[in-house]
Tab-separated table of C-alpha atoms and ligand atoms in Angstrom:
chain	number	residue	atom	x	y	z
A	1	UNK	CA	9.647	14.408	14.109
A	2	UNK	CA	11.242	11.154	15.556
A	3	UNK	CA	11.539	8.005	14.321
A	4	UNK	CA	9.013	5.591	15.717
A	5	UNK	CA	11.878	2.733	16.455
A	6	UNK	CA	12.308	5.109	19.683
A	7	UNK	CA	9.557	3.294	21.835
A	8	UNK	CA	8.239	6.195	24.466
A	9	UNK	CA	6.035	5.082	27.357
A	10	UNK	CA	2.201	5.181	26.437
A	11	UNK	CA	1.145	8.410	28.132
A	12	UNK	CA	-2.646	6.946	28.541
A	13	UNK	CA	-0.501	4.157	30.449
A	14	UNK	CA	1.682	6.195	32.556
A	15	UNK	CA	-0.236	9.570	34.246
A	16	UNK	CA	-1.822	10.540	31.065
A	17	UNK	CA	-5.346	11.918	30.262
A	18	UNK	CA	-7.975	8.777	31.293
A	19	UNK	CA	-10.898	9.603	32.516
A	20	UNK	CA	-9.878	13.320	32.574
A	21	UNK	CA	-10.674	14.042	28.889
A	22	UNK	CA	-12.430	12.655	25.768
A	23	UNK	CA	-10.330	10.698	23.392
A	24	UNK	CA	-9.235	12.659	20.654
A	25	UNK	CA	-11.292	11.245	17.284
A	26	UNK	CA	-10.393	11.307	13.562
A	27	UNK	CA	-12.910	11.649	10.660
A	28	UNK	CA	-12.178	11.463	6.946
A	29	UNK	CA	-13.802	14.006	4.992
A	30	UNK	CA	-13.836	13.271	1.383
A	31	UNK	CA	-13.224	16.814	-0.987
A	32	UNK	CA	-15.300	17.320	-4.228
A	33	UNK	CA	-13.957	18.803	-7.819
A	34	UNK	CA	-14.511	22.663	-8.251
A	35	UNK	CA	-13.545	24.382	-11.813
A	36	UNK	CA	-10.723	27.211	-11.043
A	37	UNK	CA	-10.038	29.754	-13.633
A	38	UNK	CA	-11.080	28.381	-17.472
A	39	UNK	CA	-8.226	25.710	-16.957
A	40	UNK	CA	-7.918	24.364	-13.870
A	41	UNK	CA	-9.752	21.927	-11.829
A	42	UNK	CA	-9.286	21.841	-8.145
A	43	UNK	CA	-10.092	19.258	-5.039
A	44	UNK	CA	-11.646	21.094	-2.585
A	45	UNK	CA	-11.173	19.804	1.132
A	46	UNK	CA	-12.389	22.798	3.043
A	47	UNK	CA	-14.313	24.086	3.977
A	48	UNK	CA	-16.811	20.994	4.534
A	49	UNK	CA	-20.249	21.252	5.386
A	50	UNK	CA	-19.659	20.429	9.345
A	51	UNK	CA	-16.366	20.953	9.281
A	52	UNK	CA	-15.484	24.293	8.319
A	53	UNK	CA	-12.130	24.899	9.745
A	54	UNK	CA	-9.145	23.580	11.135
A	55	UNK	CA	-7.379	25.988	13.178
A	56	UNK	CA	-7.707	29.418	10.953
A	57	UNK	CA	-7.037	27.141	7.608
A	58	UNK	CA	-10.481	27.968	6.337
A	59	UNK	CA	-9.735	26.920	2.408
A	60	UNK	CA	-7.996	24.085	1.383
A	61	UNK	CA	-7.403	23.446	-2.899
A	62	UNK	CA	-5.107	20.765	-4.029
A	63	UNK	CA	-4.705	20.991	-7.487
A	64	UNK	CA	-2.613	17.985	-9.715
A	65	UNK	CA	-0.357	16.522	-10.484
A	66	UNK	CA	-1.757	17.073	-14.172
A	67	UNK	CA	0.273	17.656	-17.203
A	68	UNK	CA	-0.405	20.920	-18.825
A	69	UNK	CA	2.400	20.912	-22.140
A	70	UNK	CA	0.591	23.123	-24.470
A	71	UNK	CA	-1.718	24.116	-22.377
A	72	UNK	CA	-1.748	27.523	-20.385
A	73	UNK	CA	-1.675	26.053	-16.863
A	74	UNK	CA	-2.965	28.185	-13.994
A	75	UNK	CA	-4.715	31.245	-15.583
A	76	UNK	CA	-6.469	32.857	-12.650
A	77	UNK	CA	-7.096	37.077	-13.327
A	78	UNK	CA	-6.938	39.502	-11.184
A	79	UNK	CA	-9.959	39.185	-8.152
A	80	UNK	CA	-10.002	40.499	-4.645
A	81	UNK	CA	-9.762	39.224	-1.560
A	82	UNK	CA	-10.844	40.588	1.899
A	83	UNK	CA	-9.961	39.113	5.876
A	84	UNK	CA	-7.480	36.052	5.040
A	85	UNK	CA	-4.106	35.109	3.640
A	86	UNK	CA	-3.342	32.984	0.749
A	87	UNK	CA	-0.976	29.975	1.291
A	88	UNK	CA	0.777	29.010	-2.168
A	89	UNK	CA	3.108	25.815	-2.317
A	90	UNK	CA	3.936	23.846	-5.351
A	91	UNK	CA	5.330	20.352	-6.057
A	92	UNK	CA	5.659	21.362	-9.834
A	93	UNK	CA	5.069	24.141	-11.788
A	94	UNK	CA	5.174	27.623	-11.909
A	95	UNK	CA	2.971	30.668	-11.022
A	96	UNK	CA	3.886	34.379	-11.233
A	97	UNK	CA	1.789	36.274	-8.421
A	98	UNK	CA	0.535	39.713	-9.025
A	99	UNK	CA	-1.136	41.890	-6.603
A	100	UNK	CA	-2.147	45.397	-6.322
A	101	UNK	CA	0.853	46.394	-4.324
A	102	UNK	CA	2.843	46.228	-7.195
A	103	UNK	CA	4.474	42.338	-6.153
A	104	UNK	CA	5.408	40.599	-9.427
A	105	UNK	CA	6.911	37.475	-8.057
A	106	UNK	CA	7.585	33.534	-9.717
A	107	UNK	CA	6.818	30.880	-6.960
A	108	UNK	CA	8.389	27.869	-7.889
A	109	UNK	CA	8.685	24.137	-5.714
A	110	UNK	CA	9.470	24.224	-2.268
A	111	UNK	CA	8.885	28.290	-2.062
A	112	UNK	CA	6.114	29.702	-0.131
A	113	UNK	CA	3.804	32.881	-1.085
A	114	UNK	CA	1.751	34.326	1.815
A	115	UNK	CA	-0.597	36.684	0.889
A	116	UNK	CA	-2.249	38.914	3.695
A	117	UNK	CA	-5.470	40.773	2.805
A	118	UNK	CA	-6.077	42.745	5.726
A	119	UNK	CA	-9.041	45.341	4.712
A	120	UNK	CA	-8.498	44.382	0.820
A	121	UNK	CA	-5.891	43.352	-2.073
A	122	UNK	CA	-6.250	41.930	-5.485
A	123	UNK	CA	-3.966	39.732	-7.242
A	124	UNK	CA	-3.656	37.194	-10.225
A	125	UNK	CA	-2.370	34.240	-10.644
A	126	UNK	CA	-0.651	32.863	-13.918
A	127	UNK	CA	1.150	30.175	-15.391
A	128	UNK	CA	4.528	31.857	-17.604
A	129	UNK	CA	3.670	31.551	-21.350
A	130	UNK	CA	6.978	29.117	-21.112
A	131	UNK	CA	6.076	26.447	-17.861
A	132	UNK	CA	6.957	23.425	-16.599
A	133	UNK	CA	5.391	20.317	-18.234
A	134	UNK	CA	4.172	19.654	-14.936
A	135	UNK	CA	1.543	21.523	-12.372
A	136	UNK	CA	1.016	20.008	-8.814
A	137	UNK	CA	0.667	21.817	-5.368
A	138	UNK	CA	-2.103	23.650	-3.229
A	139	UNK	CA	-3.788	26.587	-2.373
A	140	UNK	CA	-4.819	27.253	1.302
A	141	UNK	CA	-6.520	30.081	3.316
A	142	UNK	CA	-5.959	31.179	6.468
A	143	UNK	CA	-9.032	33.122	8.263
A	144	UNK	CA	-7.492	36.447	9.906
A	145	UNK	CA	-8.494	37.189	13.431
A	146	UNK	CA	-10.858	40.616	14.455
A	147	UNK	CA	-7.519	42.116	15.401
A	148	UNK	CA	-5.319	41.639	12.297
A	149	UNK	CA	-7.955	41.859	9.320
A	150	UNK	CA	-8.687	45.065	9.446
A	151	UNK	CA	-4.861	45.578	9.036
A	152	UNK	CA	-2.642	46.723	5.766
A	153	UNK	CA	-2.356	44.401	2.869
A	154	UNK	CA	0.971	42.515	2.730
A	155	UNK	CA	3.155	39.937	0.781
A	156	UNK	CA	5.743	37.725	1.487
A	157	UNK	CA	7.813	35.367	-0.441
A	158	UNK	CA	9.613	33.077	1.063
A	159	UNK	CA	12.461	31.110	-1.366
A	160	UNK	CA	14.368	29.441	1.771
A	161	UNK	CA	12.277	27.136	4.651
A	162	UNK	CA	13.468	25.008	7.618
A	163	UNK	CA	13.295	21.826	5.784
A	164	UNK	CA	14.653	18.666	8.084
A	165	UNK	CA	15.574	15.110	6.937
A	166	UNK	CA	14.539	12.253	9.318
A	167	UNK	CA	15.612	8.767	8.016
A	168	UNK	CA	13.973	8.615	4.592
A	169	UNK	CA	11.513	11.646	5.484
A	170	UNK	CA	12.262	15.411	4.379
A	171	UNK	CA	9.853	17.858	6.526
A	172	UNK	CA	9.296	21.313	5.046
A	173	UNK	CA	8.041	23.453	7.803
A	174	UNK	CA	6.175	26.051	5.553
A	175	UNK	CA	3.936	28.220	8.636
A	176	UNK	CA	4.266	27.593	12.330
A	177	UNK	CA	6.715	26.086	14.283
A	178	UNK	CA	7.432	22.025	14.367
A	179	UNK	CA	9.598	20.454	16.521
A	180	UNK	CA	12.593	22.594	17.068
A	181	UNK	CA	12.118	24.625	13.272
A	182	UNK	CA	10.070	27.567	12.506
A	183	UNK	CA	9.096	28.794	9.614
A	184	UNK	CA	9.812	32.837	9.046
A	185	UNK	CA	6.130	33.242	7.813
A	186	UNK	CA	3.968	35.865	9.453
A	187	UNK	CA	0.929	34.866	10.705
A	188	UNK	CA	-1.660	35.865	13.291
A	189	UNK	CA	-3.159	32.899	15.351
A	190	UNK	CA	-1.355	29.795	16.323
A	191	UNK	CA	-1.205	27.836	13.392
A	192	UNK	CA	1.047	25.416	11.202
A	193	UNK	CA	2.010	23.867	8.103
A	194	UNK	CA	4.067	21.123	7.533
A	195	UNK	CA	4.800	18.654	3.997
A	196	UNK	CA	5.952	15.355	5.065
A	197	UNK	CA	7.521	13.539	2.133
A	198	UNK	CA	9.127	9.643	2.370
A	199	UNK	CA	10.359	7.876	-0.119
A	200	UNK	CA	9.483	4.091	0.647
A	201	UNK	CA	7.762	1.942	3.529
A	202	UNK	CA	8.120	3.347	6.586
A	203	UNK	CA	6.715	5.124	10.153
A	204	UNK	CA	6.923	8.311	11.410
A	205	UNK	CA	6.365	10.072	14.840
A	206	UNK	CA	5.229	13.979	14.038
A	207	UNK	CA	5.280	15.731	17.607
A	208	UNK	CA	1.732	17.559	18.048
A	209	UNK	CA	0.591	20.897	20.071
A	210	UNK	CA	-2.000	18.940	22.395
A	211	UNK	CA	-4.210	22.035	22.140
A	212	UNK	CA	-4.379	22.381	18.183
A	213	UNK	CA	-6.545	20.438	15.884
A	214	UNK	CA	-5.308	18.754	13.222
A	215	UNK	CA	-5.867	17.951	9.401
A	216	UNK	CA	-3.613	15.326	7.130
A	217	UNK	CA	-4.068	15.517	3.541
A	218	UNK	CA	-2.130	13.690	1.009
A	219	UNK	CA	-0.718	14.787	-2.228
A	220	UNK	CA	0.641	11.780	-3.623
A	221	UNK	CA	0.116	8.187	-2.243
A	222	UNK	CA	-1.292	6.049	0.369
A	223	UNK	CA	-0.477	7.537	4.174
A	224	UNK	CA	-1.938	5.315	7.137
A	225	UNK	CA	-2.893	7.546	10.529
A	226	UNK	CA	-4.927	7.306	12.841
A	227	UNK	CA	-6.230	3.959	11.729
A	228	UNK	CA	-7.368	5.354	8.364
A	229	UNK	CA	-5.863	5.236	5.304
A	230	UNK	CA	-5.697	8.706	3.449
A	231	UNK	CA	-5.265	8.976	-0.372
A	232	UNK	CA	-5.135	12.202	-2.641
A	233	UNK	CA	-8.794	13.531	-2.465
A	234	UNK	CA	-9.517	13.279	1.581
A	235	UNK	CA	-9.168	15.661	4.666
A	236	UNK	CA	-8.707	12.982	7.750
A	237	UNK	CA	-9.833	15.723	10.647
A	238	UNK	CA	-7.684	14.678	14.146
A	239	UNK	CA	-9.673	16.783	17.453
A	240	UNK	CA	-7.153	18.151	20.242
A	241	UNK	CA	-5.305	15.725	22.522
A	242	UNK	CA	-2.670	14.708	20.826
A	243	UNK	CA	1.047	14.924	21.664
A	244	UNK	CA	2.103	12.921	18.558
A	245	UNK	CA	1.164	11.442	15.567
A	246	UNK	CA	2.640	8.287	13.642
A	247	UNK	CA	2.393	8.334	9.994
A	248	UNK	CA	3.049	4.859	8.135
A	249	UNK	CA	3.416	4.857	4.851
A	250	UNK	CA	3.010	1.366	2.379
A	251	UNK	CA	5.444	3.565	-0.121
A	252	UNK	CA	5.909	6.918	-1.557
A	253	UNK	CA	4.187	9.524	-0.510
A	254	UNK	CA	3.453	13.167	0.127
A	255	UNK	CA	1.520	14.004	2.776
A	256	UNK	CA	0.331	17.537	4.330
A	257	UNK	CA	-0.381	18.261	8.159
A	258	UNK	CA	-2.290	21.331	8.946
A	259	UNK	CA	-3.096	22.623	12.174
A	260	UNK	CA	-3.872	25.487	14.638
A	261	UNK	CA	-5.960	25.773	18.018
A	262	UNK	CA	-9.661	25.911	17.046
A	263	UNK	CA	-11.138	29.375	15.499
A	264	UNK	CA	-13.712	30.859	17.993
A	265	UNK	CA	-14.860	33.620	15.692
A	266	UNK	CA	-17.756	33.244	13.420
A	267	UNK	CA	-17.378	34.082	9.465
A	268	UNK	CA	-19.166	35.110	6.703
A	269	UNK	CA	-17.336	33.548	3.805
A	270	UNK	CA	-18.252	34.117	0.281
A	271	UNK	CA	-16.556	33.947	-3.569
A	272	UNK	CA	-13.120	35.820	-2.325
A	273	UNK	CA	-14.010	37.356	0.937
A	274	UNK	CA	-14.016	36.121	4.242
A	275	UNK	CA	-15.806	38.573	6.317
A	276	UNK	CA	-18.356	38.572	9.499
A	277	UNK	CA	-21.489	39.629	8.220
A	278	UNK	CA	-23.701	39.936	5.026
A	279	UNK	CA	-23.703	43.709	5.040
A	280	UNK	CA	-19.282	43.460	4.782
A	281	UNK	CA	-19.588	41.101	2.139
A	282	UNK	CA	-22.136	43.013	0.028
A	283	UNK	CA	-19.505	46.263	0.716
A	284	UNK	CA	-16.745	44.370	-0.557
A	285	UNK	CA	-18.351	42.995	-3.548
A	286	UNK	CA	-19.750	46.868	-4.695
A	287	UNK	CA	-16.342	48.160	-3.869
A	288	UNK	CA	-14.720	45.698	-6.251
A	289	UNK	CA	-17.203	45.905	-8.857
A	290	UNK	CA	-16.205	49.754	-8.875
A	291	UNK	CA	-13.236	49.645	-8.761
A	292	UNK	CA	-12.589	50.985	-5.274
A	293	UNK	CA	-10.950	49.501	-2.576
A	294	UNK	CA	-8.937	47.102	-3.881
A	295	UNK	CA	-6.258	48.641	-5.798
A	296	UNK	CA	-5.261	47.381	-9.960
A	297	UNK	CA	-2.712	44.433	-10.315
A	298	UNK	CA	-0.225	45.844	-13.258
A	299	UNK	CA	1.630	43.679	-15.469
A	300	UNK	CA	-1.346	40.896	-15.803
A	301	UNK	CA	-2.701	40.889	-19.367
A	302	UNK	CA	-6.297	39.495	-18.240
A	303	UNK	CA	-9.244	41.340	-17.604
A	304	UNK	CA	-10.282	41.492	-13.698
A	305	UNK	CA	-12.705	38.929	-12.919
A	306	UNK	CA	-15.978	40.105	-12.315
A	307	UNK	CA	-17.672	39.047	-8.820
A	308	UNK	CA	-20.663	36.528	-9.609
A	309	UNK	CA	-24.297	37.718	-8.609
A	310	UNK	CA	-25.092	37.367	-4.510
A	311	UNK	CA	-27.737	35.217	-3.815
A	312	UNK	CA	-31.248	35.943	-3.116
A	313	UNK	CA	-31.263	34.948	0.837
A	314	UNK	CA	-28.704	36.595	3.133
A	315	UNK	CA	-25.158	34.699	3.752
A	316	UNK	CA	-24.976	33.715	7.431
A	317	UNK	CA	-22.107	33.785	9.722
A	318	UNK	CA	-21.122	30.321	10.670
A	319	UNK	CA	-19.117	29.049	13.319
A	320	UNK	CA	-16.519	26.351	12.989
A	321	UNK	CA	-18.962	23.380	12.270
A	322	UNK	CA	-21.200	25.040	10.019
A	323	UNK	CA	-23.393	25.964	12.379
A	324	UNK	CA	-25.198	29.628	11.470
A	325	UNK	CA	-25.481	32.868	13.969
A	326	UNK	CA	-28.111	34.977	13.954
B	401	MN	MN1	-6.802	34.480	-4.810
């Protein structure tokens, strides 16, 4: 990130991309309330009905900031997952992660848990008896590609990221690489995952991969890019073409950049699992129901969750925009 006092050249100006490619475009997709565990409500942000994906992020929850004294926080039992990784970051709280591997770990603010499913993993997610007053952060998904979700389940914790301060700006580079930091999280397509917090009024250059596709979310406050305003709630989608990005902010804020070059593969994705046809999914779902596959998550007091009924019509595979394969 530089500081956007440092005036470059406009590239469309000077030997850029006019009349050799489309402009890139934005659109704001607004998120909608889903009920997470008995006690927690979530914004949802992806997928959207056209817009499914950006890069492999295929799931995007933002949960908070809500105040949960006396009150059991995130209670979310033990339930399987198939074919993606879980993204954890909090802004307050705390959440122990247990998984069938036999991880028992605390994630606290500014820490990272990465989940990988591969061919299948359970794990639960739960508040300490004794928490923070506070509970704030998100919950993302990354799609894995044919070539890595067939693979071994894995977890990583990750206590220490590149974090870099920029005039009042503090970047926390939690998947990917930005600028000249990298984040020590495995993952399997090109892909990143950045928090952008500023404390006041201000204006920010983010450099961009030209070839990824981009999505800004905000946590707290007002962040202006793009020419639209984006407020807790809101997915602003950016398409490829961009080298940079300014960010101004009226105030406070806490924004989120996602991003990764677009997902070719078609998925199948349904309750936990994100597979690539109906007959996987249906596997899956049996398997967990009895009690194969997906191994038991010790240590969590709470009864597995059960998998909900499948519906009546078979789930389609569905590309990027929501279009279906047959
Ligand atoms: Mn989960």
């Amino acid at each position: 990130m530089t500081s956007a006092s440092a005036e470059r050249p406009d590239d469309r100006l000077y030997g850029g991309t006019v009349g050799t490619a489309a402009e890139p475009e934005s659109v704001l997709l607004p998120g909608h309330d889903v009920p997470l565990g008995r006690y927690t409500t979530v914004r949802r942000l992806l997928p959207q009905r056209e817009r499914r994906m950006v890069g492999a992020w295929c799931f995007v929850d933002h949960f908070g900031p809500e105040d949960v004294t006396g009150r059991p926080g995130m209670q979310v039992p033990p339930h399987p997952h198939t074919g993606l990784q879980t993204v954890t970051w909090l802004v307050d709280g705390e959440i122990v992660h247990r998984d069938s591997l036999g991880s028992d770990q605390s994630i606290r603010p500014g820490q990272l848990n990465l989940m990988s499913a591969g061919s299948g993993i359970s794990h639960s997610e739960m508040s300490p008896a004794e928490h923070p007053a506070g509970m704030h952060g998100l919950q993302l998904w990354v799609a894995l590609p044919e070539e890595a979700r067939h693979g071994e389940p894995r977890f990583e914790h990750h206590a220490h990221l590149p974090v870099r301060q920029d005039g009042d700006a503090t970047v926390t580079v939690l998947v990917g690489r930005f600028g000249s930091a990298e984040s020590p999280a495995g993952v399997h397509t090109p892909l990143v995952g950045v928090e952008v917090v500023v404390r006041g009024p201000g204006s920010y250059r983010l450099p961009l991969e030209p070839t990824f596709e981009y999505g800004v979310l905000s946590m707290s406050g007002a962040v202006d890019v793009a020419g639209t305003t984006v407020t807790p709630g809101s997915l602003l989608y950016l398409t490829p073409g961009r080298s940079e990005l300014t960010i101004e902010t009226p105030g406070e804020a806490r924004a989120f950049l996602l991003g990764g070059e677009p997902f070719e593969e078609e998925l199948v994705m349904w309750w936990n699992f994100v597979g690539r046809s109906h007959e996987e999914v249906v596997q899956a779902r049996e398997d967990w129901m009895a009690g194969r596959r997906f191994g038991r998550v010790s240590g969590c007091s709470a009864d597995p969750l059960p998998a909900p009924a499948l519906p009546t019509v078979r789930l389609l595979a569905r590309d990027r925009h929501g279009r279906t394969v047959r």
